[in-house]
Coordinates of C-alpha atoms in Angstrom, one line a residue:
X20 CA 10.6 -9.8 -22.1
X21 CA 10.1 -11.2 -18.5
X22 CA 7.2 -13.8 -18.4
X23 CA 6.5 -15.9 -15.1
X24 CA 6.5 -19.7 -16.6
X25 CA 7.2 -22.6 -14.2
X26 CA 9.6 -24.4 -16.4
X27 CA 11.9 -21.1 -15.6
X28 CA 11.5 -21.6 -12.1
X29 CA 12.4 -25.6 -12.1
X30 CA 15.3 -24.4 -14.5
X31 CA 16.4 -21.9 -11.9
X32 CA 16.8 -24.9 -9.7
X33 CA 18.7 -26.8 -11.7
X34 CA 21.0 -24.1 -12.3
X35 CA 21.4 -23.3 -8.4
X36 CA 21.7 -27.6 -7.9
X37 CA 25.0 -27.4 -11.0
X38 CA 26.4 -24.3 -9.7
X39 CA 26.6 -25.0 -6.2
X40 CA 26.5 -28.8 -6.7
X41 CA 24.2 -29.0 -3.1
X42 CA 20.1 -30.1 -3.6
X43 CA 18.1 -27.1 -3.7
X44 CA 16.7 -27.8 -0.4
X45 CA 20.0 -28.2 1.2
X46 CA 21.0 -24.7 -0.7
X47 CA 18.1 -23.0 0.7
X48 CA 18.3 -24.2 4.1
X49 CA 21.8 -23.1 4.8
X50 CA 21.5 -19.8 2.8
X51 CA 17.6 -18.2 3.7
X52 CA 16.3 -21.0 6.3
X53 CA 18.8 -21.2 9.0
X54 CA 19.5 -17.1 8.4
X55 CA 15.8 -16.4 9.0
X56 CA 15.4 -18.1 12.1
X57 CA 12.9 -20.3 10.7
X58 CA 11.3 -22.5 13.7
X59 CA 10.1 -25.2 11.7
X60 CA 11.6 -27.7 9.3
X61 CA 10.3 -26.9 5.7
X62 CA 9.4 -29.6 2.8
X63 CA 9.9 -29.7 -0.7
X64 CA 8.2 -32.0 -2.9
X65 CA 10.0 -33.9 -4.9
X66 CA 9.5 -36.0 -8.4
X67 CA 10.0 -39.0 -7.1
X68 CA 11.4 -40.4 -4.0
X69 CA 15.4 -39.4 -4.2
X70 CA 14.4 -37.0 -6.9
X71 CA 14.6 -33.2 -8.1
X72 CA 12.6 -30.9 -5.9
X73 CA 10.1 -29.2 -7.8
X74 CA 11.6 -25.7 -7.5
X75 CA 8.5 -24.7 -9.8
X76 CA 5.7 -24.9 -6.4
X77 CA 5.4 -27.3 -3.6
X78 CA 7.9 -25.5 -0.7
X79 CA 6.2 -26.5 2.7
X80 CA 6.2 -24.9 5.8
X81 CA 4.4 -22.9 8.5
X82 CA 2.5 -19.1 8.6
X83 CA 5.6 -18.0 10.7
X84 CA 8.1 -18.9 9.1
X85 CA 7.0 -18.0 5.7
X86 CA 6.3 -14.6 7.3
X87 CA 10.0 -14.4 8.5
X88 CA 10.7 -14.9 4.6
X89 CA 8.6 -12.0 4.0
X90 CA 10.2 -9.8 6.4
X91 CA 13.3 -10.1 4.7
X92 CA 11.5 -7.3 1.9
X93 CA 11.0 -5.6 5.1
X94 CA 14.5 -5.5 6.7
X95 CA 16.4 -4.6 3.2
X96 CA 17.2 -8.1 2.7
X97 CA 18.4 -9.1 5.9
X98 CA 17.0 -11.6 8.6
X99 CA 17.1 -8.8 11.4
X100 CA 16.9 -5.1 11.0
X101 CA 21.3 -4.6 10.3
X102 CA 21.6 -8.0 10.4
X103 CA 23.7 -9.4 7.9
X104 CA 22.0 -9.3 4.4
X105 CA 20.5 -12.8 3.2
X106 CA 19.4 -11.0 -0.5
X107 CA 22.1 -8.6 -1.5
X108 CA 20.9 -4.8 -1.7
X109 CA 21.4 -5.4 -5.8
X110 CA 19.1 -8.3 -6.3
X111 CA 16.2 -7.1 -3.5
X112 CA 15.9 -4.3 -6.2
X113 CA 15.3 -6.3 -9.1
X114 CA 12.8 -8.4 -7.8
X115 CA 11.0 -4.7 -5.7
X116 CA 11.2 -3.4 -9.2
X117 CA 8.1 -4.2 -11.9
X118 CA 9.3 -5.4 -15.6
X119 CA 6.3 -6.2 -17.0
X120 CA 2.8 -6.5 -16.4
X121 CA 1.2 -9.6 -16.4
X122 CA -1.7 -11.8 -15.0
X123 CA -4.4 -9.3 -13.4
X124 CA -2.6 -6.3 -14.7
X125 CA 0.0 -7.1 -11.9
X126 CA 3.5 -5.9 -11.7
X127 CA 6.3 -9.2 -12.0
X128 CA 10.1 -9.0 -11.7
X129 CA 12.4 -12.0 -10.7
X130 CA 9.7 -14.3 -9.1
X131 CA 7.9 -11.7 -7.3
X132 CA 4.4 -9.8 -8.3
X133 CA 3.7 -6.5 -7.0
X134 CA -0.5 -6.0 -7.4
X135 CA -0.2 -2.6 -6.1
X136 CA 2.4 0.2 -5.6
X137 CA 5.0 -0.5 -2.9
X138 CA 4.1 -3.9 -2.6
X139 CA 5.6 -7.6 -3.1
X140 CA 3.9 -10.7 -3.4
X141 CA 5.2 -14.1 -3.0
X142 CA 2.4 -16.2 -4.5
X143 CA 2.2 -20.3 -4.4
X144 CA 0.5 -22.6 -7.2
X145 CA -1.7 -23.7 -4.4
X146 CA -2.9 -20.2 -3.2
X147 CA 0.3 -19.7 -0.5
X148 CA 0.5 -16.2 0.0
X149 CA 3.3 -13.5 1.2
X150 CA 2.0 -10.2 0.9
X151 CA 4.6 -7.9 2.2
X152 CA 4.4 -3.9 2.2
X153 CA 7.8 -3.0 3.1
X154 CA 7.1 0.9 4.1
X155 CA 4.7 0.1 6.6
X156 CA 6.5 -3.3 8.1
X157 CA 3.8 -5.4 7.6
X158 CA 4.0 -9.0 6.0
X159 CA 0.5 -11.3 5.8
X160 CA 0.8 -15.0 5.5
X161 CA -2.2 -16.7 4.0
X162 CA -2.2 -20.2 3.4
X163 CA -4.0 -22.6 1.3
X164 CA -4.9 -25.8 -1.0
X165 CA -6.3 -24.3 -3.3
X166 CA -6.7 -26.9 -6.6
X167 CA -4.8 -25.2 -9.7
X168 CA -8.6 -24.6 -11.5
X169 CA -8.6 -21.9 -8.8
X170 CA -7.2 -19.4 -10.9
X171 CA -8.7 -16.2 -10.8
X172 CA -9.4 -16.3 -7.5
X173 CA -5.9 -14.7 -6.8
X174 CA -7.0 -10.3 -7.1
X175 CA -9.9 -11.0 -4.5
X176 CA -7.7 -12.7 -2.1
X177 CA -5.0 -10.6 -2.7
X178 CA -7.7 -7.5 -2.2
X179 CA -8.8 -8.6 1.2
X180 CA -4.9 -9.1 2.1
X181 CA -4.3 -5.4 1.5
X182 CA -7.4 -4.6 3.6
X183 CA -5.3 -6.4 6.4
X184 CA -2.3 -4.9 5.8
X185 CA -3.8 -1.5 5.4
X186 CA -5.8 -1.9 8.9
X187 CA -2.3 -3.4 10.8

C-alpha cells in the first residue's frame, strides 16, 4: 500500500545521498536544476549547519523556476519540448499514475497527488504549490508560509488553482 509519510521522503534522500555518494542538493542541482534552466539558486534547509537536508519539505526557490519544474509533466519529462529527458518516460508514468487515494479523496503515486483527472500536484509542507495540467500546457506556481496547523486548507486552494488553469 502507497501512503505519503515524510520519514519516506527523508529516507528517499538518504538513499539518493548512499547511492550516489553526492548531498542531495548537489544531486539535484546537477540532475533537474541545471537541466531546467532554473534562473535562481534554490535552498535546502538543513538540520543543522553542515547537516542532512530535509528531503522531507523545505526546498527553496522562486515561482519561475518551480514552474520550470512543473513543466517538466508538461514536456514528457524533458526540460524543453524533445529536449533530452530529465524524468525517464518509465518513472513520469508512475508518479502521472494514481495508487491510492488519500488525504481529500486525492489521487497519490511516487510523491505526486493528482486532485482531479489529468492532473499533478507538487504540494509543499508550507502550502508551495505546482499544479500542472499536462494536456492543456499549463503549470500554476502558488507560493506560501503557510504554518503546518494549516491543514485542510489545501482542496480550496487547490480549487481556485484549477479555476486558473481552467481559464489560461
Amino acid at each position: 500500500k502507497a501512503d505519503y509519510r515524510s520519514v519516506d521522503a527523508q529516507m528517499l534522500g538518504m538513499i539518493i545521498k548512499k547511492v550516489t555518494g553526492m548531498r542531495v542538493s548537489d544531486y539535484f542541482s546537477k540532475n533537474v536544476w541545471q537541466p531546467v534552466g532554473a534562473l535562481t539558486p534554490a535552498t535546502w534547509n538543513v538540520d543543522r549547519v553542515g547537516g542532512v537536508e530535509k528531503t522531507f519539505c523545505c526546498f527553496n526557490a522562486t515561482a519561475r523556476d518551480f514552474a520550470r519544474v512543473g513543466q517538466l509533466f508538461v514536456n514528457n519529462g524533458a526540460a524543453n519540448i524533445g529536449g533530452p529527458s530529465v524524468i525517464s518516460a518509465s518513472y513520469l508514468r508512475r508518479m502521472n499514475t494514481p495508487v491510492v487515494t488519500l488525504d481529500y479523496g486525492w489521487g497519490y503515486a511516487a510523491q505526486t497527488w493528482h486532485p482531479f483527472p489529468d492532473t499533478t500536484l507538487l504540494l509543499g509542507l508550507h502550502g508551495q504549490y505546482i499544479y500542472v495540467q499536462p494536456k492543456d500546457h499549463v503549470v500554476v506556481v502558488k507560493l506560501s508560509d503557510l504554518p503546518t496547523s494549516a491543514d485542510g486548507i489545501s482542496p480550496k486552494i487547490v480549487a481556485v488553482l484549477q479555476q486558473i488553469a481552467s481559464s489560461i
